[in-house]
Coordinates of N, CA, C and O in Angstrom, one line a residue:
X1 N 38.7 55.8 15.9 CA 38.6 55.5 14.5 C 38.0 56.7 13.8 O 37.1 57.4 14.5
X2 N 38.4 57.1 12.4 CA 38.2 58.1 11.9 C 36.4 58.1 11.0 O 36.1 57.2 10.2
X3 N 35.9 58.9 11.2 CA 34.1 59.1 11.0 C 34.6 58.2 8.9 O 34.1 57.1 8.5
X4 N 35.3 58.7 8.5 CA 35.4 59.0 7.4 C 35.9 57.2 7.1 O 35.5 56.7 6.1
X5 N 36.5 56.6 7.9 CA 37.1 55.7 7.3 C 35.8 54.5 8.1 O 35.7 53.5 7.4
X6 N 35.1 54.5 9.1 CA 34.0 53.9 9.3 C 32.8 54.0 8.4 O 31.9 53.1 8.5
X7 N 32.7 54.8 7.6 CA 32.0 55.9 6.8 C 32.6 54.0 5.5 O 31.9 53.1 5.1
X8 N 33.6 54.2 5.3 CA 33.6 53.9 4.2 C 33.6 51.9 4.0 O 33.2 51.1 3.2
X9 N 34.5 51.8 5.4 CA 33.9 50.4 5.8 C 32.5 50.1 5.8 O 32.3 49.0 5.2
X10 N 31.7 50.6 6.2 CA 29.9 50.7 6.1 C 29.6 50.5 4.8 O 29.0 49.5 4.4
X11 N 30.0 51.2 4.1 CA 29.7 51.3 2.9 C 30.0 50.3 1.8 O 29.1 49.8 1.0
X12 N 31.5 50.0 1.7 CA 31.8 48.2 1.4 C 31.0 47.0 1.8 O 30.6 46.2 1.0
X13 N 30.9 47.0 3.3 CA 30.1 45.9 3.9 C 28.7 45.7 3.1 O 28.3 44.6 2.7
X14 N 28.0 47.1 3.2 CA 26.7 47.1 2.5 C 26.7 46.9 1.1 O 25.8 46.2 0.6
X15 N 27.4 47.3 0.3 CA 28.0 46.6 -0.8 C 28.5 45.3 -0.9 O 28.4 44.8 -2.0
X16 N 28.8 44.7 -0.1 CA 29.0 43.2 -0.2 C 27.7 42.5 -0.1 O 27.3 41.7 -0.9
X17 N 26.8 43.1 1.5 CA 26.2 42.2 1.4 C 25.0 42.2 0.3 O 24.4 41.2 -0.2
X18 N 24.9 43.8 0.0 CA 23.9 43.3 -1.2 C 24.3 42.3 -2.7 O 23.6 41.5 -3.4
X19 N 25.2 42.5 -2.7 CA 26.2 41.7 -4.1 C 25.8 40.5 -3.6 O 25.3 39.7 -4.4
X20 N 25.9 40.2 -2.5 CA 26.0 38.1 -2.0 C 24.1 37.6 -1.8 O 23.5 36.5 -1.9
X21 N 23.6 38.8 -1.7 CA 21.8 38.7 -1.3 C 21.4 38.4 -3.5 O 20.7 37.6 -4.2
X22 N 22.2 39.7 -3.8 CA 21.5 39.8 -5.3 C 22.2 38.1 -6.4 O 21.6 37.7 -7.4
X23 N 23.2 37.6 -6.0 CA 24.1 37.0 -6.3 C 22.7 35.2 -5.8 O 22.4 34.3 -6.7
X24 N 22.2 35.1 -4.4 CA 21.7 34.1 -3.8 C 20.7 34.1 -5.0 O 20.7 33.2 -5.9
X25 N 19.7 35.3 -4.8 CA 18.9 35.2 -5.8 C 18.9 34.7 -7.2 O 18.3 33.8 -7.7
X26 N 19.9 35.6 -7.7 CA 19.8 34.9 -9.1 C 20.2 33.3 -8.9 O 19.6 32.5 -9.6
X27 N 20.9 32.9 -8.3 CA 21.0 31.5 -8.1 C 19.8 30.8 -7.9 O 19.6 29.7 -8.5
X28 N 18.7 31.4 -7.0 CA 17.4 30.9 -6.8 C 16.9 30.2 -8.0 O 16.6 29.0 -8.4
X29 N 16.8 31.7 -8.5 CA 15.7 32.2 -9.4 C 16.2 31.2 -10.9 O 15.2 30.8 -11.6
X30 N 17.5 31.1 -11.4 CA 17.8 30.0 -12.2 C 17.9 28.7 -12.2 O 18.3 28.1 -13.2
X31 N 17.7 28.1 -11.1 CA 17.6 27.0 -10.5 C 16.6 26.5 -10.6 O 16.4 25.5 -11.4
X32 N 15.3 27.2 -9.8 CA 13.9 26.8 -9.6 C 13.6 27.0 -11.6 O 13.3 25.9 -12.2
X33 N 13.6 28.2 -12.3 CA 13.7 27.9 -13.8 C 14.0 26.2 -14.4 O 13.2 25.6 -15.1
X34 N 15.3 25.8 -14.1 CA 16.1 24.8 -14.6 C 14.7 23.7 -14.1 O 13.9 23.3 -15.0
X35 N 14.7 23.5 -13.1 CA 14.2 22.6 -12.3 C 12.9 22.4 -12.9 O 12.8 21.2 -13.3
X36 N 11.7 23.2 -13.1 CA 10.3 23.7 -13.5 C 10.6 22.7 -15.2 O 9.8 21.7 -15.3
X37 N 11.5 22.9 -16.2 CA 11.3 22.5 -17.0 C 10.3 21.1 -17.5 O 10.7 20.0 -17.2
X38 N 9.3 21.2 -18.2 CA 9.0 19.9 -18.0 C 7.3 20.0 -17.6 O 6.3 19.3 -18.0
X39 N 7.4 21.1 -16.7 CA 5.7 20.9 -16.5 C 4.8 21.8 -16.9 O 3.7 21.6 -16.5
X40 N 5.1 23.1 -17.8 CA 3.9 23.4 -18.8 C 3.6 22.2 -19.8 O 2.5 21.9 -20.0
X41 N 4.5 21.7 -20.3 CA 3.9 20.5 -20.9 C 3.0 19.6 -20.3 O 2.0 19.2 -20.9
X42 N 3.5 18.9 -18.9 CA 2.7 18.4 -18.7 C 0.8 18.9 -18.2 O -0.3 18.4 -18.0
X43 N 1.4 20.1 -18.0 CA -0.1 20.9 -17.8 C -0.8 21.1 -19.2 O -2.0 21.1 -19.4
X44 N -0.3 21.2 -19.8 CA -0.8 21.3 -20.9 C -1.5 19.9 -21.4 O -2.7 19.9 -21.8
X45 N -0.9 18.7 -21.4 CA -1.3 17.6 -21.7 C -2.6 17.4 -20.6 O -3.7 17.3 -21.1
X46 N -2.5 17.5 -19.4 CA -3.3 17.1 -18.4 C -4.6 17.8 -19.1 O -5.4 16.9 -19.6
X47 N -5.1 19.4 -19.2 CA -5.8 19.9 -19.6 C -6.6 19.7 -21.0 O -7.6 20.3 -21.4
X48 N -5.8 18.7 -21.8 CA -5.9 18.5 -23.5 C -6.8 17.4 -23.1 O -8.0 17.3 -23.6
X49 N -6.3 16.5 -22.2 CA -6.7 15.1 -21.8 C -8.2 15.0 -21.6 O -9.0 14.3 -22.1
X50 N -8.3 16.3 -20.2 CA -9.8 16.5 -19.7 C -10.8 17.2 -20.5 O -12.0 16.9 -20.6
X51 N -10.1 17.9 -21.2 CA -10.9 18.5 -22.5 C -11.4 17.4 -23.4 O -12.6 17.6 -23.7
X52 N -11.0 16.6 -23.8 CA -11.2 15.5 -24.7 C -11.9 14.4 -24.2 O -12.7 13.8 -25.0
X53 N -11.8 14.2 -23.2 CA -12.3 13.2 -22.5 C -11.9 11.8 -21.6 O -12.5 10.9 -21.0
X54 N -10.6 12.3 -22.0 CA -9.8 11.3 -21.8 C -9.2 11.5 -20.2 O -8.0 11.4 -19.9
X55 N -10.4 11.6 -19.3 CA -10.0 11.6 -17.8 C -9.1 10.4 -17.2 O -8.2 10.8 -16.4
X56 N -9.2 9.3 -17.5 CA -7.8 8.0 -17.1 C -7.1 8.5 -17.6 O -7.5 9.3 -16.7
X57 N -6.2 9.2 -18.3 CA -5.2 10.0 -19.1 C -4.6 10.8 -18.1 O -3.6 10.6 -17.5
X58 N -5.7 11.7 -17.9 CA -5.1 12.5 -16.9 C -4.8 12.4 -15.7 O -4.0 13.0 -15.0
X59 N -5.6 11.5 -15.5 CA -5.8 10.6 -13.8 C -4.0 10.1 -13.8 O -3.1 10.3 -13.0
X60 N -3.9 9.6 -14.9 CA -2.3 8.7 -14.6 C -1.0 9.7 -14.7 O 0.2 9.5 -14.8
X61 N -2.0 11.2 -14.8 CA -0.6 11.9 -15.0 C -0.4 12.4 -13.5 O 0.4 13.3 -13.2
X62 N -1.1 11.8 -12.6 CA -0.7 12.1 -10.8 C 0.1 11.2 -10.7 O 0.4 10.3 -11.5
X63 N 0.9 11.5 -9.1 CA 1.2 10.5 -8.5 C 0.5 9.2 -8.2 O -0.7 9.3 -8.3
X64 N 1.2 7.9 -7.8 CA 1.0 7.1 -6.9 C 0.5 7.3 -5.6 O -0.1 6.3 -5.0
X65 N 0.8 8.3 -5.0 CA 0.5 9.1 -3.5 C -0.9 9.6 -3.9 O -1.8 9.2 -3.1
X66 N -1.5 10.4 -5.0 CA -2.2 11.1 -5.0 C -3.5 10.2 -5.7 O -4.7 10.5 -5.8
X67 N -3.0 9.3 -6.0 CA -4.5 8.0 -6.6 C -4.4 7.4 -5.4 O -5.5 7.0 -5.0
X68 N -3.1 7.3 -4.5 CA -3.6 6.0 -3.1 C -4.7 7.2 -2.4 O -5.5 6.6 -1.6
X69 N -5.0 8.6 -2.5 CA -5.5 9.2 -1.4 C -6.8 9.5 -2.3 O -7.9 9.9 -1.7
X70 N -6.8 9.5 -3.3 CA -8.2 10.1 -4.6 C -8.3 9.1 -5.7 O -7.5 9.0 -6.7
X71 N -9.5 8.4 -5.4 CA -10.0 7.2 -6.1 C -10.3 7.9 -7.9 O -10.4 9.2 -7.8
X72 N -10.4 7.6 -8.9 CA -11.1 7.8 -9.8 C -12.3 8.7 -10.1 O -12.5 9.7 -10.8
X73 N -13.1 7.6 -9.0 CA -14.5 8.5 -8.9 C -14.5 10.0 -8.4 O -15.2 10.9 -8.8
X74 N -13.4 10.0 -7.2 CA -13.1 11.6 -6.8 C -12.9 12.0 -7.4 O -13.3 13.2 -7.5
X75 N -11.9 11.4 -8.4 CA -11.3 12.5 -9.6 C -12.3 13.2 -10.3 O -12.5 14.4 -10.3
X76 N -12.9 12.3 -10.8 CA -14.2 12.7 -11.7 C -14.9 13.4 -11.3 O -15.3 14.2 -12.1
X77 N -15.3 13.6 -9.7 CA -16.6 14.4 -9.3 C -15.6 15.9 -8.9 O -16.1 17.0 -9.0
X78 N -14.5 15.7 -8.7 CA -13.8 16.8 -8.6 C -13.8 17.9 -9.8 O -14.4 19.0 -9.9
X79 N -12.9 17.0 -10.7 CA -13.0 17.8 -12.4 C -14.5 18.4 -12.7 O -14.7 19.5 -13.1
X80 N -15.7 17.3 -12.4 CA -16.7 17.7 -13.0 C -17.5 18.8 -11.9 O -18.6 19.3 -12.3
X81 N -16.9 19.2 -10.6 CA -17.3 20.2 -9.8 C -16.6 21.8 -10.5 O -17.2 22.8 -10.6
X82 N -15.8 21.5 -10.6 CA -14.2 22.5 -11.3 C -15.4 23.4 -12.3 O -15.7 24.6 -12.0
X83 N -16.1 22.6 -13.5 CA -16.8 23.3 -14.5 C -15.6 23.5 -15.6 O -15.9 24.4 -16.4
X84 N -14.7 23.0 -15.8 CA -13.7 23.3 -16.6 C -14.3 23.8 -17.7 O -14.0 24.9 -17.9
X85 N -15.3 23.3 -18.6 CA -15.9 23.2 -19.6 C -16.0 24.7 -20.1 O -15.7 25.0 -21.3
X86 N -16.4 25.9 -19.0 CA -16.8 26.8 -19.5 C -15.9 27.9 -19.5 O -16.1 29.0 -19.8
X87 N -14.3 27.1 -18.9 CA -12.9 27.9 -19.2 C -12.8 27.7 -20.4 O -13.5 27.0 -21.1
X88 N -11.5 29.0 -20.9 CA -11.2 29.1 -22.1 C -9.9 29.1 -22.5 O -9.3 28.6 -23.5
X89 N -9.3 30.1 -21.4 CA -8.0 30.3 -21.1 C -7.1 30.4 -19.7 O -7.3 30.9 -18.6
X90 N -6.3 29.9 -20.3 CA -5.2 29.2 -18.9 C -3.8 30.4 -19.3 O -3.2 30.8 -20.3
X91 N -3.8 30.8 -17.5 CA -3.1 31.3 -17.7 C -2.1 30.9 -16.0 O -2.5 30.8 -14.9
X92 N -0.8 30.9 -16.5 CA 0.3 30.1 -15.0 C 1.4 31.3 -14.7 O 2.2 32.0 -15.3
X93 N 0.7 31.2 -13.3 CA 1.2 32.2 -12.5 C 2.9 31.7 -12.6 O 3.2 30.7 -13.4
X94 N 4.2 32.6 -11.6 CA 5.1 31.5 -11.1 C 5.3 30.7 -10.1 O 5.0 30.7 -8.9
X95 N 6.1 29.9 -10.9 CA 5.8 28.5 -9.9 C 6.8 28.7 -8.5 O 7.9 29.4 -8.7
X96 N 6.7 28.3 -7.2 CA 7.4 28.5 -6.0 C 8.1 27.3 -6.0 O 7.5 26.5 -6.8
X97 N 9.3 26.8 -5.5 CA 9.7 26.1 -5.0 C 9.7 25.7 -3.5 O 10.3 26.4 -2.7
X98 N 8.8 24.3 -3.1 CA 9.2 24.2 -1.7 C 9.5 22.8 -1.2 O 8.6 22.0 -1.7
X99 N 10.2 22.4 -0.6 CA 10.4 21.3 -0.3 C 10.6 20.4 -1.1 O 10.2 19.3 -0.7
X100 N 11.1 20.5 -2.3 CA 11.4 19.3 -3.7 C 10.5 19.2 -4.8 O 10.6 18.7 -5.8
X101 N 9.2 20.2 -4.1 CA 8.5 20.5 -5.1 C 7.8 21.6 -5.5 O 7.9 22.6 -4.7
X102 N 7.1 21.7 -6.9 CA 6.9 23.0 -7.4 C 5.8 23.1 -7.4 O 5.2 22.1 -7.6
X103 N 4.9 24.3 -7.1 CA 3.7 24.9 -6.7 C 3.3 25.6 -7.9 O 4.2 26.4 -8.1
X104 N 2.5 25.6 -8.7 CA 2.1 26.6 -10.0 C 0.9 26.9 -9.5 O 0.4 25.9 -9.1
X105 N 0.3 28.1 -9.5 CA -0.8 28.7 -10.2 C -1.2 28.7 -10.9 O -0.4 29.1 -11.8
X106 N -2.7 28.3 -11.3 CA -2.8 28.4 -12.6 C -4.2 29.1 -12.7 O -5.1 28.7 -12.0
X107 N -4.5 30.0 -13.6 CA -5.5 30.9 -13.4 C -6.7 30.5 -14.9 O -6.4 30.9 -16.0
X108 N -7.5 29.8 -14.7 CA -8.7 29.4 -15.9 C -9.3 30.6 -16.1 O -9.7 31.2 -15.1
X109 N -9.5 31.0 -17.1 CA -10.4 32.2 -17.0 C -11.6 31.8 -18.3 O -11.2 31.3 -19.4
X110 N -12.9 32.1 -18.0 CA -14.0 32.4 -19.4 C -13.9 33.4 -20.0 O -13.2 34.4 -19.9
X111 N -14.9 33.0 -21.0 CA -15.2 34.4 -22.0 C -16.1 35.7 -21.0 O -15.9 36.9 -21.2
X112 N -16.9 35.2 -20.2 CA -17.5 35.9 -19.4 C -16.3 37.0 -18.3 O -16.8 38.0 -17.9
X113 N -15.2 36.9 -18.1 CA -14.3 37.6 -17.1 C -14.1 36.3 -16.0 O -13.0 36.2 -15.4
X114 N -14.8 35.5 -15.7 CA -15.0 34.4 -14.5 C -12.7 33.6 -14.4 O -11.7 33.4 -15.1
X115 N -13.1 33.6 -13.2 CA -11.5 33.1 -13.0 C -11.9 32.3 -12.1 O -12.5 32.7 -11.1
X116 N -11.3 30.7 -12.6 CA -10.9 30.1 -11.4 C -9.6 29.4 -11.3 O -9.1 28.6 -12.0
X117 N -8.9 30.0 -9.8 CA -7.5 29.5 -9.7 C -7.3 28.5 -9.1 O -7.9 28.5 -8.0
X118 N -6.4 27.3 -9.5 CA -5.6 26.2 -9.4 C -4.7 26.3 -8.9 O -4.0 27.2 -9.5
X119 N -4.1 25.7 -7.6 CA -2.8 25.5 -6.9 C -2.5 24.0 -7.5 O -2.7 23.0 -6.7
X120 N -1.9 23.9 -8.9 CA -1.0 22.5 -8.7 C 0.0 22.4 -8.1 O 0.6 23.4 -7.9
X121 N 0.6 21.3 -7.5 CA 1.1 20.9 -7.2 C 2.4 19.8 -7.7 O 1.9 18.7 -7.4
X122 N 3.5 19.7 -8.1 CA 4.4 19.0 -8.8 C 5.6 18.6 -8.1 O 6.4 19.2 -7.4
X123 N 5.5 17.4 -8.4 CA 6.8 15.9 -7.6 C 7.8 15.6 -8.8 O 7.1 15.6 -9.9
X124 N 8.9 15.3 -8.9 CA 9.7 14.4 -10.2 C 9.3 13.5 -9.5 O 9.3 13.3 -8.3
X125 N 8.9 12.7 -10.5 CA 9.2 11.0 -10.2 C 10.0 10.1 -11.4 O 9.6 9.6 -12.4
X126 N 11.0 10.1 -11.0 CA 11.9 9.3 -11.7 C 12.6 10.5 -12.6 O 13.2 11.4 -12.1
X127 N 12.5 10.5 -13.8 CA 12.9 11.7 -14.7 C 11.5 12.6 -14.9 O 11.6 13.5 -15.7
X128 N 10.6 12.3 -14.5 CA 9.1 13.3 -15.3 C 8.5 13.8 -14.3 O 8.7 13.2 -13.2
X129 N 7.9 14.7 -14.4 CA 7.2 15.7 -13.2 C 5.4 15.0 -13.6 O 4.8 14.7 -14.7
X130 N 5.1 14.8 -12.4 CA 3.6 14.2 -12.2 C 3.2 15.1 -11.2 O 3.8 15.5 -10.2
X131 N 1.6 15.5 -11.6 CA 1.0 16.4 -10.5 C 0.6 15.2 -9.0 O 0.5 13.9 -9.0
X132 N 0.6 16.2 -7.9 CA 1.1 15.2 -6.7 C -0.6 16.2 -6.0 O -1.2 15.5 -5.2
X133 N -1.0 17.2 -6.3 CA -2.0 17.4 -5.6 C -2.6 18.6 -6.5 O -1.9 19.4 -7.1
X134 N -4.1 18.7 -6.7 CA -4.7 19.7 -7.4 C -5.6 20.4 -5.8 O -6.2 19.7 -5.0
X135 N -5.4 22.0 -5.7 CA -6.1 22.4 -5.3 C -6.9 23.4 -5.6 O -6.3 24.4 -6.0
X136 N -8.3 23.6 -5.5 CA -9.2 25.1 -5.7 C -9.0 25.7 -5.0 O -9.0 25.2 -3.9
X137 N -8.5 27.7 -5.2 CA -8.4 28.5 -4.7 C -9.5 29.1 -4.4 O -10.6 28.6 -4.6
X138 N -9.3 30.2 -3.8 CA -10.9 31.0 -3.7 C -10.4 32.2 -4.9 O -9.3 32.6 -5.1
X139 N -11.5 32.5 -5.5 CA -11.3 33.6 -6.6 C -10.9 35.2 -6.1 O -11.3 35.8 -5.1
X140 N -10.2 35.5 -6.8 CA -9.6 36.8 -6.2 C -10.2 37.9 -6.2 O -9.7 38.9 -5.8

């Protein structure tokens, strides 16, 4: 076989596969978009809720899974461990897709520089996205 014409098969091939790799991606990457629709809002509601005071609000914006495993009162001592109060701004990383559900980041930050990050957690249930698990990160 001729250098020149191996030479050039190589070269297609690697051209293909990158076209079908860059091609998967954007498929990903508009998908997991498509899919996400729906839960800045609900983060946003969730965070309006606790702000206000209206913690049952936000409590019912979990799953069924995540009240059978975290009573009320956890909720409460959780939120009120969090210090939300002395956040100011929220800022959401991108969300991952894994296993049917979506992972957001979400980074609280004060007026002081202080950040604390949030791993939500997000399920559809039925047509609406409900948080399925809140977790504290360690600060970066």
């Amino acid at each position: 076989m001729d250098w020149g014409l191996a030479q050039t098969i190589g070269t297609k091939a690697l051209l293909a596969g990158a076209g079908a790799l860059l091609l998967y991606w954007t498929y990903t990457a508009v998908r997991l978009v498509i899919s996400a629709r729906g839960i800045n809002p609900l983060l946003k509601q969730f965070f309006t809720q606790v702000a206000s005071g209206q913690i049952d609000g936000a409590y019912l914006l979990t799953t069924k899974n995540y009240r059978s495993h975290v009573n009320r009162q956890q909720f409460i001592r959780f939120l009120a461990g969090l210090q939300l109060n002395k956040y100011r701004n929220l800022k959401s990383g991108r969300p991952r897709l894994q296993e049917g559900q979506i992972i957001l980041t979400v980074k609280l930050k004060s007026e002081a520089k202080d950040e604390l990050p949030l791993d939500f957690t997000f399920v559809k249930v039925e047509d609406s996205w409900r948080v399925e698990r809140i977790q504290k990160l360690a600060a970066a």
